PDB file of C-alpha atoms in Angstrom:
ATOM      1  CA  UNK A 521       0.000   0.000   0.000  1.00  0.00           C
ATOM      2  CA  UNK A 522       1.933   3.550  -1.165  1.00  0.00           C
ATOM      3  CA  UNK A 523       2.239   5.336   1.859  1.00  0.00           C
ATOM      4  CA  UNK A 524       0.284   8.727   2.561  1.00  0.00           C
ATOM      5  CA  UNK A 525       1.393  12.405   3.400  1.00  0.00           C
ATOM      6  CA  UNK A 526       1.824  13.839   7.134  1.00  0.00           C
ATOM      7  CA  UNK A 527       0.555  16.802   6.076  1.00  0.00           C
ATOM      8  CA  UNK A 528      -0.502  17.497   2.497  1.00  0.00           C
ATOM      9  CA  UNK A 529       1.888  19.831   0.487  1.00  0.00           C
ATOM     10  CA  UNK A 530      -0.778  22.390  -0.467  1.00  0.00           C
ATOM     11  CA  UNK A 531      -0.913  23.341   3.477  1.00  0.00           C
ATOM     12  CA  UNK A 532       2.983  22.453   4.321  1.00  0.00           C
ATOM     13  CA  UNK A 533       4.423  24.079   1.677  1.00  0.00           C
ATOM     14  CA  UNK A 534       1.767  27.343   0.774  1.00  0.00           C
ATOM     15  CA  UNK A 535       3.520  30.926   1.055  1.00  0.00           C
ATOM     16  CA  UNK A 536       2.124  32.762   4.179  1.00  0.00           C
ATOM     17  CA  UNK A 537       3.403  36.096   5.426  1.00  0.00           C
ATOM     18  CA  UNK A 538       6.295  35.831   7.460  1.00  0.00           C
ATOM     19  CA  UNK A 539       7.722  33.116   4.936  1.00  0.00           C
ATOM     20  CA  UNK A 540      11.668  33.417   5.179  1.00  0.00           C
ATOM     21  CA  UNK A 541      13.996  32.121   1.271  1.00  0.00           C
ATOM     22  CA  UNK A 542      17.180  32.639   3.381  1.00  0.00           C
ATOM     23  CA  UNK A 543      16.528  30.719   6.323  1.00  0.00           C
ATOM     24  CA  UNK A 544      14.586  27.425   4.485  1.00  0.00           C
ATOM     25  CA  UNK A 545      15.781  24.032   4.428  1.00  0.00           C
ATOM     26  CA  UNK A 546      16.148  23.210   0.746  1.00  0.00           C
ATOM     27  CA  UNK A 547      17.045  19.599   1.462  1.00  0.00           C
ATOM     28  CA  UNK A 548      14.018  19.115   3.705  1.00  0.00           C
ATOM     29  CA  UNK A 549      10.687  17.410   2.504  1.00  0.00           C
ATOM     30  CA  UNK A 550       8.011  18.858   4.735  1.00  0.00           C
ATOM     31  CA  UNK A 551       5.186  16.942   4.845  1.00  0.00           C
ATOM     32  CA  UNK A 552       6.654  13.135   3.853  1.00  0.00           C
ATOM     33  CA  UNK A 553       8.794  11.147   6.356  1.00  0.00           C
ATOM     34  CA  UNK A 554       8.679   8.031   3.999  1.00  0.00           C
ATOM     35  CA  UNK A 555      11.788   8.555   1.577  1.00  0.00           C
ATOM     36  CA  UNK A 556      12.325   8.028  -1.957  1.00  0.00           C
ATOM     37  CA  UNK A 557      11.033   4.297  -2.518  1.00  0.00           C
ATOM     38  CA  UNK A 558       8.286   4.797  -0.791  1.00  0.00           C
ATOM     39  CA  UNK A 559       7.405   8.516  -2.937  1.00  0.00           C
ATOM     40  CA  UNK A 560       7.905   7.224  -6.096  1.00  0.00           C
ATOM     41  CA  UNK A 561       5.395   4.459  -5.026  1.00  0.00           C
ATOM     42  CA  UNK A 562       3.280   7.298  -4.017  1.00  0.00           C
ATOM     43  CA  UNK A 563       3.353   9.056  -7.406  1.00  0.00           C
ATOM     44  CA  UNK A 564       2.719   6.340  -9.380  1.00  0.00           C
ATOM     45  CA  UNK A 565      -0.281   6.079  -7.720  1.00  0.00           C
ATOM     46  CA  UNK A 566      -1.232   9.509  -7.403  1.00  0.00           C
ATOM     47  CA  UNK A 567      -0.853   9.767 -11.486  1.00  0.00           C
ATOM     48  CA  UNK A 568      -3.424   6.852 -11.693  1.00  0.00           C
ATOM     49  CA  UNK A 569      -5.808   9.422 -10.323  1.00  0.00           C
ATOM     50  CA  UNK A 570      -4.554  12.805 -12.124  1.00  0.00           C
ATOM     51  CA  UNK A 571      -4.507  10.437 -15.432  1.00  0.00           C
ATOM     52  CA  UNK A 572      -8.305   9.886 -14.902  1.00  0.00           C
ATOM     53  CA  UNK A 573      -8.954  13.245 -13.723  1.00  0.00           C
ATOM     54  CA  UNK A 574      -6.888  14.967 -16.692  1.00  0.00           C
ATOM     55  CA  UNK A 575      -8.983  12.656 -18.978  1.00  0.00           C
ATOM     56  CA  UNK A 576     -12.403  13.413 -17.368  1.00  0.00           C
ATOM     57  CA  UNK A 577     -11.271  17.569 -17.350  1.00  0.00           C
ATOM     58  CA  UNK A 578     -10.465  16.950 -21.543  1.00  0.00           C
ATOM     59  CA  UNK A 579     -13.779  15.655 -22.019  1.00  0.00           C
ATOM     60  CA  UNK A 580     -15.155  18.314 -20.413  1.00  0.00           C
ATOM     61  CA  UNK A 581     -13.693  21.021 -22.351  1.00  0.00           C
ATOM     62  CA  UNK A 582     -14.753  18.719 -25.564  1.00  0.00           C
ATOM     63  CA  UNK A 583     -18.289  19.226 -23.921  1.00  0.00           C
ATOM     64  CA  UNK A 584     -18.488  23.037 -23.883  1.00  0.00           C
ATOM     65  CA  UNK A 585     -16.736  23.416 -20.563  1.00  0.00           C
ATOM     66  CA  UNK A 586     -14.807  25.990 -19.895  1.00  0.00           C
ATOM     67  CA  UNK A 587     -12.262  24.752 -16.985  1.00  0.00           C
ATOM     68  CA  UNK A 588      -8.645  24.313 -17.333  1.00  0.00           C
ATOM     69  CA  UNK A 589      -5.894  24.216 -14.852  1.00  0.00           C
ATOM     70  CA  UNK A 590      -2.424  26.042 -15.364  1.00  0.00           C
ATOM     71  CA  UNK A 591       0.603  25.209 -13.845  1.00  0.00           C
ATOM     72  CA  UNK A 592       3.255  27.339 -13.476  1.00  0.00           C
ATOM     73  CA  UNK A 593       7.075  26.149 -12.131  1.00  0.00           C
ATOM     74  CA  UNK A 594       9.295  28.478 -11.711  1.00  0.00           C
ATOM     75  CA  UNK A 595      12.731  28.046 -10.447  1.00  0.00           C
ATOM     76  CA  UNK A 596      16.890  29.110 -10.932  1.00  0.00           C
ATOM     77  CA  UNK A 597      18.687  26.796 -13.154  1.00  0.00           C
ATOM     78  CA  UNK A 598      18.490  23.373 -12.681  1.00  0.00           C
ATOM     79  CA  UNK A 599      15.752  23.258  -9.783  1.00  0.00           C
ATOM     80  CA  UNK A 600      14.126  20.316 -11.921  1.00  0.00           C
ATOM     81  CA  UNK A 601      11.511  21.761 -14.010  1.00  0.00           C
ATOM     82  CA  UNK A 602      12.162  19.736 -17.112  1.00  0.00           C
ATOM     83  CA  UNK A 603      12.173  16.642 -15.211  1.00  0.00           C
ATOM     84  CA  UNK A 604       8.653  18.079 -13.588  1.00  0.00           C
ATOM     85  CA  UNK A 605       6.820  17.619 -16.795  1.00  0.00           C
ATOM     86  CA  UNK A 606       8.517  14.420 -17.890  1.00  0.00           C
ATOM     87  CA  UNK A 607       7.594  12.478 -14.838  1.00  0.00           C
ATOM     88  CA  UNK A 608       4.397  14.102 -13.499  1.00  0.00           C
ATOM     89  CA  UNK A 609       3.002  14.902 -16.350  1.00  0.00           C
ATOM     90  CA  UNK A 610       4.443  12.082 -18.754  1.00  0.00           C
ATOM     91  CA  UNK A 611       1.513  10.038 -16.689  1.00  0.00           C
ATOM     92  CA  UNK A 612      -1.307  11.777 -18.313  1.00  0.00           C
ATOM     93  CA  UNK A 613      -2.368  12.086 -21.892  1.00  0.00           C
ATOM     94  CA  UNK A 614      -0.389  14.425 -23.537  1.00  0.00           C
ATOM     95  CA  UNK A 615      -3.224  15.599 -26.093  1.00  0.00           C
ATOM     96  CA  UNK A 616      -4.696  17.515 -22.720  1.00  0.00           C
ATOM     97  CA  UNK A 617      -1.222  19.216 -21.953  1.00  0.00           C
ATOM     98  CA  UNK A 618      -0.356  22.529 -23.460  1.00  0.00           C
ATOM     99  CA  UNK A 619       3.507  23.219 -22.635  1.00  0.00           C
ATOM    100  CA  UNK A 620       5.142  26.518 -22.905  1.00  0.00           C
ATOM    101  CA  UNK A 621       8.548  27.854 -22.460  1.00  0.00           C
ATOM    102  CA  UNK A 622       9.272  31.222 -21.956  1.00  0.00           C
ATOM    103  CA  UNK A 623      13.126  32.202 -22.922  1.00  0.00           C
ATOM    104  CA  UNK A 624      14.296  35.947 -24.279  1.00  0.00           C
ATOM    105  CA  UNK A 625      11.268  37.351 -25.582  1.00  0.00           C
ATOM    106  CA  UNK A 626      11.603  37.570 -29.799  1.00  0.00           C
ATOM    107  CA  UNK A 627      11.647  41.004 -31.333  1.00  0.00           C
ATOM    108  CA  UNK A 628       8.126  41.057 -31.824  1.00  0.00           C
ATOM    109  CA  UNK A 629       6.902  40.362 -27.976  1.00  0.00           C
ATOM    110  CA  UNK A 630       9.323  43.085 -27.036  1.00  0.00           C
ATOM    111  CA  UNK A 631       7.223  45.255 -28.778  1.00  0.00           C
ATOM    112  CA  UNK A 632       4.339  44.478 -27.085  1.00  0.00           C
ATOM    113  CA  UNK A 633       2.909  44.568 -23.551  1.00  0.00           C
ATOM    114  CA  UNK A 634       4.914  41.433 -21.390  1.00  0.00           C
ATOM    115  CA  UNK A 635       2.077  40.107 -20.297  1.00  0.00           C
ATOM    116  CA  UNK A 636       0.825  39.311 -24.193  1.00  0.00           C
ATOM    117  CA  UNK A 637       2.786  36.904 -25.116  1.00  0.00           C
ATOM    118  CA  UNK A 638       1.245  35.140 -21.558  1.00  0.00           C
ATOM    119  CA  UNK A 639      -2.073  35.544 -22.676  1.00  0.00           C
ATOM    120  CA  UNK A 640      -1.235  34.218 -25.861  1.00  0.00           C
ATOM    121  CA  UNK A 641      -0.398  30.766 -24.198  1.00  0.00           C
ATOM    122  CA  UNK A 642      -3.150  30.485 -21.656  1.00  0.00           C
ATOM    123  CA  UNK A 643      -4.538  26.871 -21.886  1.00  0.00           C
ATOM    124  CA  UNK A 644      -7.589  25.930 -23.722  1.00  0.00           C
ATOM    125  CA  UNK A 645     -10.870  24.523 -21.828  1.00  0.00           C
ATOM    126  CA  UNK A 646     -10.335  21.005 -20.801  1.00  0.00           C
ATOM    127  CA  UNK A 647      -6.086  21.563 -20.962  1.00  0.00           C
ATOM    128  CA  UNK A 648      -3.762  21.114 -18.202  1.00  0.00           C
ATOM    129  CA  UNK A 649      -1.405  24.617 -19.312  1.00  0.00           C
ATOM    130  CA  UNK A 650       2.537  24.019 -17.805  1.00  0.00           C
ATOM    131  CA  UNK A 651       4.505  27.145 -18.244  1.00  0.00           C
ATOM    132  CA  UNK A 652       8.422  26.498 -17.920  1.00  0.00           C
ATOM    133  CA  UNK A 653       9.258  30.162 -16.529  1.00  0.00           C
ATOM    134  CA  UNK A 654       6.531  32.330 -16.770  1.00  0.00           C
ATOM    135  CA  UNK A 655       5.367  36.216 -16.373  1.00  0.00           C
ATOM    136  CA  UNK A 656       7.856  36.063 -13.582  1.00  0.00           C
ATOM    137  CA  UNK A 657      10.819  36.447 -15.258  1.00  0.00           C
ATOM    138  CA  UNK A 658       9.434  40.210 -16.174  1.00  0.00           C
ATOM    139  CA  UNK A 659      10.053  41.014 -12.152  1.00  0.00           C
ATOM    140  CA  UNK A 660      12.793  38.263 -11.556  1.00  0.00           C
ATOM    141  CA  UNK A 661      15.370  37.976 -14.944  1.00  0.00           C
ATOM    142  CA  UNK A 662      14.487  41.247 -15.811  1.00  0.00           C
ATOM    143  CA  UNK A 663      15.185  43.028 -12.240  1.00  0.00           C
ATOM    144  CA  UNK A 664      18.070  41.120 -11.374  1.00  0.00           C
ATOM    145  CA  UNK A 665      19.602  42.266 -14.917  1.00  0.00           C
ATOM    146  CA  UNK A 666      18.506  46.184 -14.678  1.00  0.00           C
ATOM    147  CA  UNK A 667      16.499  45.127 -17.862  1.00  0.00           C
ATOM    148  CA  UNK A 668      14.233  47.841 -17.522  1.00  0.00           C
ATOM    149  CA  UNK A 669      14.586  50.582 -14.750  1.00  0.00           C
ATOM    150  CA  UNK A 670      12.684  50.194 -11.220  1.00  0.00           C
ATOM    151  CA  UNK A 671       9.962  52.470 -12.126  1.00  0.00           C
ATOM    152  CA  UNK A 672       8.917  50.142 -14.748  1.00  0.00           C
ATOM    153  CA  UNK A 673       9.076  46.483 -13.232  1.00  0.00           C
ATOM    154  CA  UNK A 674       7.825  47.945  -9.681  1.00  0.00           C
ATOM    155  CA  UNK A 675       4.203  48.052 -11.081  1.00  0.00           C
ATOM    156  CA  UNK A 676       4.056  44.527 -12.045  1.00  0.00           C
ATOM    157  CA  UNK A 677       3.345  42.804  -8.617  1.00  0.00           C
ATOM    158  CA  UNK A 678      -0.159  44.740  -8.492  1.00  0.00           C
ATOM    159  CA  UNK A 679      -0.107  43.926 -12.510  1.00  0.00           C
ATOM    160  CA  UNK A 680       0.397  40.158 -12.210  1.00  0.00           C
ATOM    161  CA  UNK A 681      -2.042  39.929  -9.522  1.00  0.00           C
ATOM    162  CA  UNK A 682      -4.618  41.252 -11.253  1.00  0.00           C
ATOM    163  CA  UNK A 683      -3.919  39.440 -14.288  1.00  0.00           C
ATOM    164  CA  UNK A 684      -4.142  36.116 -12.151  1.00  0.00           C
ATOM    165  CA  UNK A 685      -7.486  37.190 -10.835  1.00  0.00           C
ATOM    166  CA  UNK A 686      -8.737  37.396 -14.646  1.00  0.00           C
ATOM    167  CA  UNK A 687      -6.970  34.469 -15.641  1.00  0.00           C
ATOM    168  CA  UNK A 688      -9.276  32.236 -11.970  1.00  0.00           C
ATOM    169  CA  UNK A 689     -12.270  34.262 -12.870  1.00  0.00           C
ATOM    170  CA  UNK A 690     -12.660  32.898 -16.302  1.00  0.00           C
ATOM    171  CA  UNK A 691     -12.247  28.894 -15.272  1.00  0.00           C
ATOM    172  CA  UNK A 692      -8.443  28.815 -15.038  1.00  0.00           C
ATOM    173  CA  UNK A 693      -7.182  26.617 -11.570  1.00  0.00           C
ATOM    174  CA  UNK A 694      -3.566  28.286 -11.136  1.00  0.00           C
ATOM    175  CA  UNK A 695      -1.076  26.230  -9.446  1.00  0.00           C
ATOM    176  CA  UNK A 696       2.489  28.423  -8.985  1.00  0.00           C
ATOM    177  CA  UNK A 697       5.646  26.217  -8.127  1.00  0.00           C
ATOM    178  CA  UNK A 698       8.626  27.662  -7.017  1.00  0.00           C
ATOM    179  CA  UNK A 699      11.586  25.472  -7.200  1.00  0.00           C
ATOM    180  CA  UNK A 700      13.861  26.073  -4.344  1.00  0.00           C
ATOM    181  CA  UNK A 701      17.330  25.117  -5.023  1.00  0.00           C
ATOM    182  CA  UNK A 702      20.353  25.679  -2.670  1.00  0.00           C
ATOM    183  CA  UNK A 703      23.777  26.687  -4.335  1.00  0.00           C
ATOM    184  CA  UNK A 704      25.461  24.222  -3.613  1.00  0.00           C
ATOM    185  CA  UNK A 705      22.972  21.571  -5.102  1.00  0.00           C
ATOM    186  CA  UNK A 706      22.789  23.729  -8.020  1.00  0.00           C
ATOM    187  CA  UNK A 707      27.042  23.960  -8.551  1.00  0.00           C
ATOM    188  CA  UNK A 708      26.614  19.653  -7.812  1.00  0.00           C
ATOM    189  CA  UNK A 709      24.206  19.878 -11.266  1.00  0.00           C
ATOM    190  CA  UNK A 710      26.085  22.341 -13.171  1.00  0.00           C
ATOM    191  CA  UNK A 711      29.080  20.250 -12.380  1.00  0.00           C
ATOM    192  CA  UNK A 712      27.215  17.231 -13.747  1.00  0.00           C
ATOM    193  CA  UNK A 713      26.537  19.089 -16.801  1.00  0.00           C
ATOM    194  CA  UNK A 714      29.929  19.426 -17.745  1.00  0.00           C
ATOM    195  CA  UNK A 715      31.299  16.308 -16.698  1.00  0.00           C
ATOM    196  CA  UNK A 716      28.666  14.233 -19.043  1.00  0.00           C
ATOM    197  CA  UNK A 717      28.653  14.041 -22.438  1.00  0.00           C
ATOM    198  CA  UNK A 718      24.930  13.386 -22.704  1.00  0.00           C
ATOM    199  CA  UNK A 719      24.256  16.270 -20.584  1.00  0.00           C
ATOM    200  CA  UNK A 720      26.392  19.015 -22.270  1.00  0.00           C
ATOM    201  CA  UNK A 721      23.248  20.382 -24.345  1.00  0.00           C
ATOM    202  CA  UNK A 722      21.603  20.835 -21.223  1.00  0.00           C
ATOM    203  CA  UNK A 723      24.403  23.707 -20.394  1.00  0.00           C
ATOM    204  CA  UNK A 724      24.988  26.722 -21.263  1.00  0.00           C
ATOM    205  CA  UNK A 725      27.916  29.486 -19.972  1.00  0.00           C
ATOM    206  CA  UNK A 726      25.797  32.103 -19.366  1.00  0.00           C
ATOM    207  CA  UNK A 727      23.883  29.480 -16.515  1.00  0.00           C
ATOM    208  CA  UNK A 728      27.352  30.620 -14.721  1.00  0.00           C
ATOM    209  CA  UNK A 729      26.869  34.140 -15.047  1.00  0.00           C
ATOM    210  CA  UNK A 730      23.397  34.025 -13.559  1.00  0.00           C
ATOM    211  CA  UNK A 731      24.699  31.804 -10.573  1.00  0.00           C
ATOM    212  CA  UNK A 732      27.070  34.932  -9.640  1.00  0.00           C
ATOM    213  CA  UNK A 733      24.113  36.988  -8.735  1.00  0.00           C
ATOM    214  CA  UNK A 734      22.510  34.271  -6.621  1.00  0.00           C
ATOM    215  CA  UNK A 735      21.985  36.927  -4.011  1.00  0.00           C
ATOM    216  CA  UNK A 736      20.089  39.323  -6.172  1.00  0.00           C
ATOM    217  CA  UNK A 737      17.786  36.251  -7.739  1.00  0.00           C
ATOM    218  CA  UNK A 738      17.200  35.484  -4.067  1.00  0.00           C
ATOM    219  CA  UNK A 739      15.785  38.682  -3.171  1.00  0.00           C
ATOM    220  CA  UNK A 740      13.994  39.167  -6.325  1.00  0.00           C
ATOM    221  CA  UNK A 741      12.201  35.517  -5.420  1.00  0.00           C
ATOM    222  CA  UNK A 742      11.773  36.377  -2.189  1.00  0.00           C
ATOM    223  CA  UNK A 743       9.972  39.899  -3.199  1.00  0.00           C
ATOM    224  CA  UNK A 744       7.615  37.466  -5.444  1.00  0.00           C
ATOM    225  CA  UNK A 745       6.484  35.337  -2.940  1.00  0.00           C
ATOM    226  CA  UNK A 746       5.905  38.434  -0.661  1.00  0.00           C
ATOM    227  CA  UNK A 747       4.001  40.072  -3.458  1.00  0.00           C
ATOM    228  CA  UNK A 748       2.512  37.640  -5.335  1.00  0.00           C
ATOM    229  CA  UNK A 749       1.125  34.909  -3.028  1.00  0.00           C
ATOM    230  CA  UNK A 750      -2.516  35.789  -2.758  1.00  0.00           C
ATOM    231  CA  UNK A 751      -5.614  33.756  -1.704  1.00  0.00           C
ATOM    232  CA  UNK A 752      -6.890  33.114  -5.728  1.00  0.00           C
ATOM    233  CA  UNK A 753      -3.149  31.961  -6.721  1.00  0.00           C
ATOM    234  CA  UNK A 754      -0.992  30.696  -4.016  1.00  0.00           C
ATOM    235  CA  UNK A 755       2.385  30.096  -4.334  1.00  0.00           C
ATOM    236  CA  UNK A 756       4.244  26.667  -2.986  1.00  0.00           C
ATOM    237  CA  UNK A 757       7.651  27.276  -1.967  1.00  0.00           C
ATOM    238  CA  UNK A 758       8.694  23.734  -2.794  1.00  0.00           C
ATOM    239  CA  UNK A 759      12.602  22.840  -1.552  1.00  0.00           C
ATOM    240  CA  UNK A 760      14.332  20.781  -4.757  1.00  0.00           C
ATOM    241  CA  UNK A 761      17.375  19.664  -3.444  1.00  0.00           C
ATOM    242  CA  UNK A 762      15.353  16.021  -3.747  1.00  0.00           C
ATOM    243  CA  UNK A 763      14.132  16.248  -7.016  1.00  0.00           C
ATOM    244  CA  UNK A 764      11.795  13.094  -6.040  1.00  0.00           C
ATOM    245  CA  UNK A 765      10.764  15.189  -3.590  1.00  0.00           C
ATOM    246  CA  UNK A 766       9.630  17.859  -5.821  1.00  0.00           C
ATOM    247  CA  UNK A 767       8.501  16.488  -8.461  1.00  0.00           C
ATOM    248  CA  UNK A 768       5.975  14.325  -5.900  1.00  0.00           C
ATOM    249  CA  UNK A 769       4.970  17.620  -4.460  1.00  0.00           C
ATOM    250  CA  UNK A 770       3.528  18.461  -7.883  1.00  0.00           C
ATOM    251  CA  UNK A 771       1.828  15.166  -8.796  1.00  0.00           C
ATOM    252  CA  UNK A 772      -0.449  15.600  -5.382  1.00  0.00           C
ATOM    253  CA  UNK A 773      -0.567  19.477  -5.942  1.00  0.00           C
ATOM    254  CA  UNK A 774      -2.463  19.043  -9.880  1.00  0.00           C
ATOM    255  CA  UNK A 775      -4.530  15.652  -8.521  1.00  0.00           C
ATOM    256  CA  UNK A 776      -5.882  18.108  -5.716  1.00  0.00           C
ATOM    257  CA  UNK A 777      -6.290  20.846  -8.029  1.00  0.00           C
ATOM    258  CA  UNK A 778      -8.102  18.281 -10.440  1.00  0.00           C
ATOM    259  CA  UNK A 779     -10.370  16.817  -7.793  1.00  0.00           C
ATOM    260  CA  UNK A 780     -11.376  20.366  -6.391  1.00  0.00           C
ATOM    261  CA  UNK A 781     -13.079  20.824 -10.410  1.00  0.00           C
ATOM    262  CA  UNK A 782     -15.491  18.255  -8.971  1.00  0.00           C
ATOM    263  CA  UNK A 783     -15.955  17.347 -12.817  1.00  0.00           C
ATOM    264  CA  UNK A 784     -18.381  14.952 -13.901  1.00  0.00           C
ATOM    265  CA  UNK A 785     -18.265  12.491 -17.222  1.00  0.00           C
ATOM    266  CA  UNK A 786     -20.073  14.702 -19.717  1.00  0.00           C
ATOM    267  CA  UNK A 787     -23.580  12.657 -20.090  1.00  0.00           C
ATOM    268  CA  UNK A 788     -24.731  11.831 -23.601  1.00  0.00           C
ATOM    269  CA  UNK A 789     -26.370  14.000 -26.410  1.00  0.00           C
ATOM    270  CA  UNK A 790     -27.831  11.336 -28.101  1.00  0.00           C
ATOM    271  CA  UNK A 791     -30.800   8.212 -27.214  1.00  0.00           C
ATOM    272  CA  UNK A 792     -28.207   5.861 -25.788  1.00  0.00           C
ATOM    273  CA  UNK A 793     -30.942   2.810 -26.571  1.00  0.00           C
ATOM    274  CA  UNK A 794     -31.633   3.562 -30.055  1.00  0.00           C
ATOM    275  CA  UNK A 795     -27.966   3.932 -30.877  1.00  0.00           C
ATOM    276  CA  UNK A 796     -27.204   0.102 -29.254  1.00  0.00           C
ATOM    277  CA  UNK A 797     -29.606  -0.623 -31.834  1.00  0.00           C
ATOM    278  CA  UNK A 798     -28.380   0.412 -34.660  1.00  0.00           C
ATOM    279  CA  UNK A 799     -25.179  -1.071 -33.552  1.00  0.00           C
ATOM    280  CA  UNK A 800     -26.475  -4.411 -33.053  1.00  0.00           C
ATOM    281  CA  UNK A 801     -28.844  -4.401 -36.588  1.00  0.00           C
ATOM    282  CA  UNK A 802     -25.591  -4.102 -38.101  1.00  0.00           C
ATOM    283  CA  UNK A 803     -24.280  -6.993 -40.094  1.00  0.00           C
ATOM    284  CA  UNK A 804     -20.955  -6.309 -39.874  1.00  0.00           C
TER     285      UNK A 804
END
């Protein structure tokens, strides 16, 4: 029998006020005292439920619903968000999972307003959305950087929020990650990067640029979760160090998310009785 959590993750790990980046334990997995055999027992099982939810919110959205759920990870290099959506979601269908990544915006979405090219990507009724970054990099990448000057990225807290509240309004379920990695995990995986062939795509030099202002990305996150934590889209400050860890924090975070839809099987549109008869007049 897969073993259950102490507490579940979307009460142990929610941002609150008062919540602390510098002092958290990144290695720590609040909430499970069972270790790694036993949680990736646990996930399997938890995707047997998320794979039937996911499949009963696609029909739904097939059936003129208009629910969706988006989940956003966000996280410093190598916190584990590709492996996220290989292993959590990899147990769903992947026609109901619209993936975007959000790199250097192209010419074009600097042009326009930064939260366009969000909108742009929001999932469709009946889709589990995953954005890999997010709007967040507009107050995290781009403050950390001097991108744009104070005046300008200051705003978007109060802009993001009330962009989330749009998003929840119209059907979306938004579920915000943050991947919590510690330095010196992250130098272990950087290191492992470089020392594998099979891993040297995965790499790139300017990853080592970014890890020199580790202090300024850990203010900027901190600011974020201060900011941006709020009762329609809570964040989960989820510690990565145990990527198993993590990415079982996210299987039980979407199942609950899925489950709180309280979706039923679309019933038919059509007599059910005089369509097993035509079947079985059939010849065939």
């Amino acid at each position: 029998m897969a073993k259950s959590w102490s507490t579940p993750p979307r009460k142990a790990l929610r941002v609150r006020s008062g919540f602390d980046l510098a002092t958290a334990d990144l290695a720590a997995t609040p909430g499970w005292e069972h270790g790694e055999t036993a949680a990736e027992k646990r996930l399997l099982k938890d995707g047997e439920h998320l794979s039937e939810d996911q499949e009963r919110l696609f029909a739904d959205g097939r059936s003129d619903g208009t629910r969706s759920v988006l989940l956003v990870l966000q996280g410093m290099d190598t916190s584990g968000k590709g492996g996220i959506v290989r292993h959590v979601l990899g147990m769903v269908d992947p026609q109901g999972v619209q993936l975007r990544s959000f790199g250097v915006p192209t010419e074009k979405e600097r042009s326009q307003h930064y939260l366009q090219r969000i909108r742009e990507a929001l999932p469709a009724p009946g889709r589990i959305g995953v954005f890999d970054r997010s709007h967040y990099e507009d107050v995290l990448v781009v403050r950390v950087n001097e991108l744009v000057p104070q005046e300008v990225w200051e705003p978007r807290y109060d802009e993001i929020n009330a962009f989330e509240r749009e998003v929840v309004d119209a059907g979306t379920t938004i579920v915000k990650v943050a991947l919590l990695v510690s330095p010196q995990e992250q130098k272990a995986r950087l290191r492992e990067r470089l020392e594998r062939p099979d891993k040297y795509w995965k790499f790139n030099p300017g990853d080592i640029d970014e890890r020199a202002k580790w202090p300024l990305y850990q203010e900027a996150y901190q600011a974020v979760l201060d900011r941006t934590s709020t009762e329609h889209a809570p964040w989960y400050a989820v510690p990565a160090d145990n990527k198993w860890y993590a990415q079982l924090v996210v299987g039980r975070l979407l199942r609950d998310a899925l489950e709180d839809l309280h979706l039923e099987w679309p019933a038919a549109d059509f007599d059910i009785e005089a369509e097993k008869a035509r079947l079985d007049a059939q010849t065939l």
